[in-house]
CSV table of C-alpha atoms in Angstrom, one decimal:
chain,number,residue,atom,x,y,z
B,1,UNK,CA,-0.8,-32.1,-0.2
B,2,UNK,CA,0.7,-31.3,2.9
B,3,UNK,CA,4.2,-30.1,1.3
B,4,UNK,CA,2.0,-28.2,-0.7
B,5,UNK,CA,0.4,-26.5,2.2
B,6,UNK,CA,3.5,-25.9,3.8
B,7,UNK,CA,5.4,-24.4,1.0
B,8,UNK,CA,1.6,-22.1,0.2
B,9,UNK,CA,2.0,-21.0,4.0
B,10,UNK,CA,5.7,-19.6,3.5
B,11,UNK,CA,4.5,-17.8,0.5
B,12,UNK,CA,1.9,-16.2,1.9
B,13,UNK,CA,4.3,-15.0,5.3
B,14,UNK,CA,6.7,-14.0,3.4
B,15,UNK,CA,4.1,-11.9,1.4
B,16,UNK,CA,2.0,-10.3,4.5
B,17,UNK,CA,5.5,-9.5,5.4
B,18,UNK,CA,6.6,-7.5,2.2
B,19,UNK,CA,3.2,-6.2,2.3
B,20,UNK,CA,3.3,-5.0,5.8
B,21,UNK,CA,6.9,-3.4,5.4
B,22,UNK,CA,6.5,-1.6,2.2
B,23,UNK,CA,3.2,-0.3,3.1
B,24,UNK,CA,3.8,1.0,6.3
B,25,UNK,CA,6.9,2.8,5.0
B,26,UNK,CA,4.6,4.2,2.4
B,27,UNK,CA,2.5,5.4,4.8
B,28,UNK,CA,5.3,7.2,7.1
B,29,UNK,CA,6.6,8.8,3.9
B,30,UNK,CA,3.2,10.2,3.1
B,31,UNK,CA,2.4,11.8,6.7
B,32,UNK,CA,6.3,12.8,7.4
B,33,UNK,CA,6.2,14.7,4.5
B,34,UNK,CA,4.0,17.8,3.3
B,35,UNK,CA,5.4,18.2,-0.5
B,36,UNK,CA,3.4,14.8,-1.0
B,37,UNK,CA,0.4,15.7,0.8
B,38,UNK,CA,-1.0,16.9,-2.9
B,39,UNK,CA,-4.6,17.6,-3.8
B,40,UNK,CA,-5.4,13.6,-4.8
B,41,UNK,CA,-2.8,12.1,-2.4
B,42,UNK,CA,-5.9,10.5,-0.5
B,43,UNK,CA,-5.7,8.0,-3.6
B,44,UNK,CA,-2.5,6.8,-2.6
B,45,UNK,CA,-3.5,6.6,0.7
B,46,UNK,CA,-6.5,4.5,0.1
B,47,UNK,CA,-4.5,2.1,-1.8
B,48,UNK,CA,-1.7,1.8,0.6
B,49,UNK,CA,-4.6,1.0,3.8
B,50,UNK,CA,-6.0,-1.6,1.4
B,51,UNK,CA,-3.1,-3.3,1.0
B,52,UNK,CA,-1.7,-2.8,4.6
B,53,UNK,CA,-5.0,-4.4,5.9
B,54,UNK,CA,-5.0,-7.4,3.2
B,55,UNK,CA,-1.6,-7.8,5.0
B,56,UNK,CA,-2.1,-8.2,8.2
B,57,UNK,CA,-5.8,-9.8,7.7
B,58,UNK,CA,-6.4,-11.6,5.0
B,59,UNK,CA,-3.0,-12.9,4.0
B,60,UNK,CA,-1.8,-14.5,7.6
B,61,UNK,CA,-5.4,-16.2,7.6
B,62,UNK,CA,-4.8,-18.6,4.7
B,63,UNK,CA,-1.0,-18.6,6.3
B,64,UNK,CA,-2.7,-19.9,9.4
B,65,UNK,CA,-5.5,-22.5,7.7
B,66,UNK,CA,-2.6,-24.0,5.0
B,67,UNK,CA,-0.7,-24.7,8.4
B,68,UNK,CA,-3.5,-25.5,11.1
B,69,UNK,CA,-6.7,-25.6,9.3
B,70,UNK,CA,-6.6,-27.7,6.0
B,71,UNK,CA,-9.7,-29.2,6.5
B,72,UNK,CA,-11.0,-25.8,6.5
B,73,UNK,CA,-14.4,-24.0,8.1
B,74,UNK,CA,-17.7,-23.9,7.2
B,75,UNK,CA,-18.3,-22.3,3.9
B,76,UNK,CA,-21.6,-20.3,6.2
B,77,UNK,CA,-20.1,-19.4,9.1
B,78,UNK,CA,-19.6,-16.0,9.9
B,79,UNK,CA,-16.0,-16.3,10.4
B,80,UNK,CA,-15.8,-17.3,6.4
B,81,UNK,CA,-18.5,-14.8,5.3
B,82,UNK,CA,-16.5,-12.1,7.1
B,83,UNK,CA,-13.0,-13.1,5.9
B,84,UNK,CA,-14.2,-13.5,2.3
B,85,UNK,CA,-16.4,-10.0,2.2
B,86,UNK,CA,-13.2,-8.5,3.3
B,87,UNK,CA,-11.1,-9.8,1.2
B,88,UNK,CA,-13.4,-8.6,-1.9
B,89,UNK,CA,-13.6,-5.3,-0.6
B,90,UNK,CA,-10.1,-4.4,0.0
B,91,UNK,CA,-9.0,-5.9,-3.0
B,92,UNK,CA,-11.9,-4.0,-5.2
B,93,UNK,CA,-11.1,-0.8,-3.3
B,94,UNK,CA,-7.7,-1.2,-3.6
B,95,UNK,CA,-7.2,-1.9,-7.4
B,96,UNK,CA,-9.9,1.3,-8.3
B,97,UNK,CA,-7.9,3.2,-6.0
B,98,UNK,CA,-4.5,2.4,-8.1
B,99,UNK,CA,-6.6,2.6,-10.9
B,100,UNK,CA,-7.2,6.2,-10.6
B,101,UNK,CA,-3.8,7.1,-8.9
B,102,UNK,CA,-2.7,5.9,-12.6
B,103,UNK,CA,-5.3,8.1,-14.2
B,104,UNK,CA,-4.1,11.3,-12.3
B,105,UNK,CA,-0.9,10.7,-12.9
B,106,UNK,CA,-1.5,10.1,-16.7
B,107,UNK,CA,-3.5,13.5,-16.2
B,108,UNK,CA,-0.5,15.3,-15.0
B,109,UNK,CA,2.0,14.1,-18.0
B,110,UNK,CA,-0.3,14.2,-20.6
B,111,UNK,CA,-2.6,17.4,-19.8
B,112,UNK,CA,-0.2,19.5,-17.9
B,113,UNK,CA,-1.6,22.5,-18.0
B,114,UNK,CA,-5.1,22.1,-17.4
B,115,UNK,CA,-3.9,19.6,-14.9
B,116,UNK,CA,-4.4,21.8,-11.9
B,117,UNK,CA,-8.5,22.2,-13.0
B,118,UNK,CA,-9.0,18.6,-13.7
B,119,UNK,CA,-7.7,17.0,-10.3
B,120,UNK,CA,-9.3,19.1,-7.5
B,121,UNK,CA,-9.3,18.3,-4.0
B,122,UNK,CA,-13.0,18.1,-3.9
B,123,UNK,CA,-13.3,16.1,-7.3
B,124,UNK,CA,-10.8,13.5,-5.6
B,125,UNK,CA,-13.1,13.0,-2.7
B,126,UNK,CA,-16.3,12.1,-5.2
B,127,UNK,CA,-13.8,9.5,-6.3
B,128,UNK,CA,-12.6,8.1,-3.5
B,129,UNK,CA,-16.2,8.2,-2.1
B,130,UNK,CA,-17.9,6.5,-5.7
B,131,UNK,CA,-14.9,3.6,-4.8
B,132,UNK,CA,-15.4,2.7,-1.7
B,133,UNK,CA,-19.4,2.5,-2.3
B,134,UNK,CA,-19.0,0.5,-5.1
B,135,UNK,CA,-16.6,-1.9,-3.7
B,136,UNK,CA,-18.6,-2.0,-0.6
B,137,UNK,CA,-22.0,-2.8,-2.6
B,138,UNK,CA,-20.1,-5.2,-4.4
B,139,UNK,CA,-18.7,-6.6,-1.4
B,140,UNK,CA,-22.4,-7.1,-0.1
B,141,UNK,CA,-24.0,-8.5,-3.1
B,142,UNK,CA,-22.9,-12.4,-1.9
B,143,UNK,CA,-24.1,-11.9,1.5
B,144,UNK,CA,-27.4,-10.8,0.1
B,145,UNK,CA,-28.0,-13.7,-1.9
B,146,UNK,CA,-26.7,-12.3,-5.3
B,147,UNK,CA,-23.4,-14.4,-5.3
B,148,UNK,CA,-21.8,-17.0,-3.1
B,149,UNK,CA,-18.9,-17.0,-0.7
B,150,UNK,CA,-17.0,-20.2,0.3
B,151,UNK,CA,-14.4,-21.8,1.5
B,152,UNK,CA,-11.6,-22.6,-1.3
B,153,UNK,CA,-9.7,-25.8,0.1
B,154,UNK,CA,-7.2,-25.0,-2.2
B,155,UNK,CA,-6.3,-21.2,-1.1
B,156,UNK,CA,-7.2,-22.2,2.2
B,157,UNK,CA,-9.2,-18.9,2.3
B,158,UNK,CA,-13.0,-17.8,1.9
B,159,UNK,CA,-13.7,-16.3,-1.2
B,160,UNK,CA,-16.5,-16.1,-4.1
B,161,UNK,CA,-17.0,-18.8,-5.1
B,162,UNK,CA,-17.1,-19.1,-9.0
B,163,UNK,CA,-19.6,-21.7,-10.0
B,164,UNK,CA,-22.2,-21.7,-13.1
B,165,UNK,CA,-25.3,-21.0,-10.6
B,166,UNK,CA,-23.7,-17.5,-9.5
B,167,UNK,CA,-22.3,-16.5,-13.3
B,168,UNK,CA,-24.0,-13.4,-13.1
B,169,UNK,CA,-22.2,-12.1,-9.7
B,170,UNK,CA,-18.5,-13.4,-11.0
B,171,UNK,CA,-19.4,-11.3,-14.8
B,172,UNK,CA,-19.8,-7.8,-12.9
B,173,UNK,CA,-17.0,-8.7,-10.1
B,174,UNK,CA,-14.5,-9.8,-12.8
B,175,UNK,CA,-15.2,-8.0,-16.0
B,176,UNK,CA,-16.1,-4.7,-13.6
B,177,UNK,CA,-14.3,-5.1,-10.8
B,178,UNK,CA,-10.8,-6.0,-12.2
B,179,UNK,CA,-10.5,-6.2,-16.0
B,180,UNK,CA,-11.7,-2.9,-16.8
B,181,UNK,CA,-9.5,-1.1,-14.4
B,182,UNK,CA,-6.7,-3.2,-15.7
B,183,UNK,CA,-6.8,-2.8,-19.3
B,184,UNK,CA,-7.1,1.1,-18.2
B,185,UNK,CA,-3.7,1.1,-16.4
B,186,UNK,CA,-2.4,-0.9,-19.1
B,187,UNK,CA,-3.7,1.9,-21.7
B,188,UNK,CA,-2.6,4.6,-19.9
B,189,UNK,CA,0.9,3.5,-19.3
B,190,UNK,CA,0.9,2.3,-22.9
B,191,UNK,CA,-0.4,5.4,-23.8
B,192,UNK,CA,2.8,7.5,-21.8
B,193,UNK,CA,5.3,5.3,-22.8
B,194,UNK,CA,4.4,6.3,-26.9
B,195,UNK,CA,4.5,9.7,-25.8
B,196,UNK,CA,7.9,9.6,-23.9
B,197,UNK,CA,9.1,7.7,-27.0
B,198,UNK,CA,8.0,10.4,-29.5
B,199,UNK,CA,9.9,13.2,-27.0
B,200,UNK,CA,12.5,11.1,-27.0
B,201,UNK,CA,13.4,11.1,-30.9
B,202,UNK,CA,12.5,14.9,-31.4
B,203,UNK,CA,14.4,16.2,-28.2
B,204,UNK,CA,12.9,17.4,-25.2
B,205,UNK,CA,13.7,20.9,-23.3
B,206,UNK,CA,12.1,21.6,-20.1
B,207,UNK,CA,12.0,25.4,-19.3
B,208,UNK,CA,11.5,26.8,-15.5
B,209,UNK,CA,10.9,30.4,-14.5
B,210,UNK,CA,14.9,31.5,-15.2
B,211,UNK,CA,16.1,29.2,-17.7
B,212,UNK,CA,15.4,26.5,-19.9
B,213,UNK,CA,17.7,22.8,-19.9
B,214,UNK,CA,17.7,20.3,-22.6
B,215,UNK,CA,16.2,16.5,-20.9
B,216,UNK,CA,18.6,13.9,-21.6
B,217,UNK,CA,16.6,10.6,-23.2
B,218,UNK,CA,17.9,8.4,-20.4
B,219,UNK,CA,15.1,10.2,-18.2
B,220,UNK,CA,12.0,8.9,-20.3
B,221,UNK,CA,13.9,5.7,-21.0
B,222,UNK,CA,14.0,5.1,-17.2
B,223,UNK,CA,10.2,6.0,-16.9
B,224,UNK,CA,8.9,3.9,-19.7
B,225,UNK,CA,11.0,0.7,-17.9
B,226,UNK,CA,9.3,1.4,-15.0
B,227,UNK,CA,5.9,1.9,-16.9
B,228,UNK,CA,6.4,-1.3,-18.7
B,229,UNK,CA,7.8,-3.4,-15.7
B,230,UNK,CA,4.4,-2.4,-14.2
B,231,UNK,CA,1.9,-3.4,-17.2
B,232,UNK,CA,4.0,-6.5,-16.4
B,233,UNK,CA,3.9,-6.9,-13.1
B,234,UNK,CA,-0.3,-5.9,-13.1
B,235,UNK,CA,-0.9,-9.2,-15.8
B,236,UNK,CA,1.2,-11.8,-14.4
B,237,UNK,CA,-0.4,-11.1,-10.8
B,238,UNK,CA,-4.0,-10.8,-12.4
B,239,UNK,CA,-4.4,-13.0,-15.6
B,240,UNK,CA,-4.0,-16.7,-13.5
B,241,UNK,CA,-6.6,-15.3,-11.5
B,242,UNK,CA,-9.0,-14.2,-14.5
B,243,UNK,CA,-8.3,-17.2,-16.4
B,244,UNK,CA,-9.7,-19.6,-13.2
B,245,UNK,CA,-12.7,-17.8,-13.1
B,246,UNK,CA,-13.8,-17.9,-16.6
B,247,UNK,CA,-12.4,-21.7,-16.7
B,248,UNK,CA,-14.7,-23.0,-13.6
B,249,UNK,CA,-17.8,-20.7,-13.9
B,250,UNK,CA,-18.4,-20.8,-17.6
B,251,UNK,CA,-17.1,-25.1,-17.5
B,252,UNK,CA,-18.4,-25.9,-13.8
B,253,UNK,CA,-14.8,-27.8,-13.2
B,254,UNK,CA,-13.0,-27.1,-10.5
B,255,UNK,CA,-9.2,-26.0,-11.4
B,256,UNK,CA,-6.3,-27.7,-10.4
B,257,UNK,CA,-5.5,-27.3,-6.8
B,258,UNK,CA,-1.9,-26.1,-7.4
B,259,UNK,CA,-3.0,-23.7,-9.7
B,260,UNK,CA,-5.8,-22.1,-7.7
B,261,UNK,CA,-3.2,-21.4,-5.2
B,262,UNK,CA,-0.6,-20.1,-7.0
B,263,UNK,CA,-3.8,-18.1,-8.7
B,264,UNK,CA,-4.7,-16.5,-5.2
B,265,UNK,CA,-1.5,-15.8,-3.9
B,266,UNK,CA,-0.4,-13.9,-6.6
B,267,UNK,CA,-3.0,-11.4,-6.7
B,268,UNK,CA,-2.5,-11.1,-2.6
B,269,UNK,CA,1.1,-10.7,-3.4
B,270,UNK,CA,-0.3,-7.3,-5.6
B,271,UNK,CA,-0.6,-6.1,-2.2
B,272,UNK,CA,3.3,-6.0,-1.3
B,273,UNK,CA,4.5,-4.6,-5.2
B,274,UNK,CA,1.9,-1.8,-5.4
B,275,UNK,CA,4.2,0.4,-2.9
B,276,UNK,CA,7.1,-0.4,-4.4
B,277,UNK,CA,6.5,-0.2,-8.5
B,278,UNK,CA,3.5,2.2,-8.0
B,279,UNK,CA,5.4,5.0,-5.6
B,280,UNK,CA,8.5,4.4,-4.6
B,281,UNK,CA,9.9,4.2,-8.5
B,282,UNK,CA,9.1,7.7,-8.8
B,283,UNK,CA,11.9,10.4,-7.9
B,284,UNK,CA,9.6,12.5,-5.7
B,285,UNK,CA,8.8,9.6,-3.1
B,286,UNK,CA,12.7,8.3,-3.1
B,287,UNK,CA,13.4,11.4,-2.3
B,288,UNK,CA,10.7,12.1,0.3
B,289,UNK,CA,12.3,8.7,1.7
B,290,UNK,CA,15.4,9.9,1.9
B,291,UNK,CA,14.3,13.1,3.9
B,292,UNK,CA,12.4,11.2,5.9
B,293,UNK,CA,15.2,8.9,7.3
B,294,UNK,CA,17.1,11.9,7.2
B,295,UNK,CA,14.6,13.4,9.9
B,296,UNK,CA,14.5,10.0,11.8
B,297,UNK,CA,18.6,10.1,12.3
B,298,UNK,CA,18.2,13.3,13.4
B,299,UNK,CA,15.7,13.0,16.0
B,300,UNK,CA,17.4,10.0,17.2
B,301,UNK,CA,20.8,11.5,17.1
B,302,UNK,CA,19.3,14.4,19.1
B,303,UNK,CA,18.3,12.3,21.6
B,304,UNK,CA,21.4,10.2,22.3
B,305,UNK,CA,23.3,13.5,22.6
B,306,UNK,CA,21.1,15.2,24.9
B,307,UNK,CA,19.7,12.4,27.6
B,308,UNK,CA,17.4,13.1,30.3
B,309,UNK,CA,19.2,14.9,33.5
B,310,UNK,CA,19.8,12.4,36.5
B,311,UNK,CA,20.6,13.4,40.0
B,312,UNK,CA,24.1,12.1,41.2
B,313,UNK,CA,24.3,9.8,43.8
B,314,UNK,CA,27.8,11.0,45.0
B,315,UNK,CA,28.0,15.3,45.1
B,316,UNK,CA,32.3,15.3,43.7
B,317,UNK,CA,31.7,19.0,43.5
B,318,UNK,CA,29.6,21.9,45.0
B,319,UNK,CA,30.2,24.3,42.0
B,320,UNK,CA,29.6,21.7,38.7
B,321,UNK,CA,26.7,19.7,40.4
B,322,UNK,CA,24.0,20.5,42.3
B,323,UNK,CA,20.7,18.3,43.5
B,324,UNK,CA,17.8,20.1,45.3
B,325,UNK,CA,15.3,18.6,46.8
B,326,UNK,CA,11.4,19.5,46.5
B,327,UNK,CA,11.4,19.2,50.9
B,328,UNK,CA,11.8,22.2,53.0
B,329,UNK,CA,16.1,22.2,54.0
B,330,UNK,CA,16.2,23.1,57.8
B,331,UNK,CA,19.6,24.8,59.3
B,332,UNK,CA,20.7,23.6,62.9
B,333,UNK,CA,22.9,25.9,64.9
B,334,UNK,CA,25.7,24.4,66.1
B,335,UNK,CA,25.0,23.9,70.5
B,336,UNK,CA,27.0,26.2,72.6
B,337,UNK,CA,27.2,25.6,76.1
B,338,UNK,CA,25.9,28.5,78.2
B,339,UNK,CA,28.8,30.0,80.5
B,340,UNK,CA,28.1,30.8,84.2
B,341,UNK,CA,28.3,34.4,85.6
């Protein structure tokens, strides 16, 4: 058990760490540079928080109890009815979030031109507000009675808690709150990768205002690897976690220890993949990411060549340095003695 705990602890650090890393860079890609700042940017943005926060909240928590804490804490404290409503609310708001960053950008490849009326600014903040309500509501519903959050001993973190007595609470949070946003990714980059195949075999040309170029097939072949290594990535994170809570609520058993943690730390490790397969495989963010170290070398380069002026403390040379002091300089006449008459 405890070589259990010990290798779940490294997991999760090394997680909170990727997590951390690839979110924040996310982030400083986003605000350094304008040509991302889109109209439904905010959706990446929400995700990115989400998963920043699980990172340094949620993960290092069941690092700490798997190390300190196996015993565990009191399944009705407030310390474990906090941890565990924010664990279900970052992770609701975060995959509805990716969800519809998937849906806009399944908008802009497959309804191009009426692309620009479909995604306003003003329709993305209705979304982004109908997420975070829901995911708060959700959130609540356990606290409120509907539900029940406790401590897993076998994640070492507070979490619902999926028993036969609170079937109805796990049905809406898993079917709702993470199948149906799956299977929509899944569609939709199911969906693009049939349509980059099709352009693929008839041969694609892409036309700007002065000229028109044919699009080599190594281009969509690229983008339906990435599309697929995602579906991937979204089901083997997800279905361990799915599959244990259909297994104890509908059977009342309680799963096997090892595979309840490796269940939990999986979907936390969703958090450090999303920036990476979500943004940071499309061309436009790699190369806002080069830009942006590109800006960061300069501004440090600019510094180191042009440091902050110090006075000398020896004056070699009248005419190439000069200090001058704030005080009032006062001139003595040299003393001459008076000469009698």
């Amino acid at each position: 058990m405890q070589r259990m705990a010990t290798l779940y602890a490294v997991l999760m650090i090394g997680s909170s760490l990727c997590s951390v890393c690839g979110n924040a860079l996310l982030l400083l890609v986003l605000l350094l540079n304008r040509s991302l700042q889109t109209e439904t940017w905010t959706l990446t943005l929400s995700f990115s928080v989400c998963d920043l926060a699980l990172g340094l909240s949620t993960i290092p928590f069941g690092a700490h109890n798997s190390i300190f804490q196996t015993q565990g804490h009191s399944s009705t404290s407030p310390l474990c009815q906090g941890s565990a409503f924010f664990f279900l609310l970052l992770q609701l708001a975060s995959i509805h979030s990716l969800t519809w960053a998937t849906v806009d950008k399944f908008t802009e490849i497959c309804f191009a031109l009426n692309y620009a009326n479909i995604f306003t600014a003003h329709r993305t903040r209705v979304i982004l507000a109908i997420i975070w309500i829901y995911s708060l509501l959700t959130a609540a519903l356990p606290l409120l009675g509907f539900g029940n959050y406790g401590y897993s001993s076998s994640s070492f973190l507070c979490a619902p808690s999926f028993k036969p007595s609170t079937t109805g609470f796990n049905m809406l949070f898993i079917v709702l709150g993470i199948i149906a946003p799956i299977l929509a990714m899944c569609s939709m980059y199911g969906y693009i990768v049939f349509v980059a195949r099709n352009q693929v075999q008839r041969g694609t040309f892409a036309c700007n205002e002065q000229h028109c170029f044919y699009v080599p097939a190594n281009n969509y072949f690229k983008s339906s690897i990435v599309m697929v290594t995602t579906i991937v990535c979204l089901l083997i994170c997800w279905l361990p976690y799915i599959t244990i809570c259909f297994y104890e609520t509908l059977t009342g058993r309680e799963s096997p220890h090892p595979a309840s943690a490796i269940a939990t730390w999986l979907v936390l490790f969703t958090s450090a993949l999303n920036p990476w397969i979500i943004s940071m495989t499309q061309s436009r963010y790699r190369a806002a990411l080069q830009r942006s170290v590109k800006k960061i070398r300069q501004m440090l380069a600019r510094t180191h060549k042009n440091p902050l002026p110090k006075c000398p403390t020896t004056q070699t040379s009248s005419k190439t340095h000069s200090c001058q002091s704030s005080a009032p300089q006062i001139h003595i006449e040299p003393f001459h003695e008076p000469t009698g008459s």
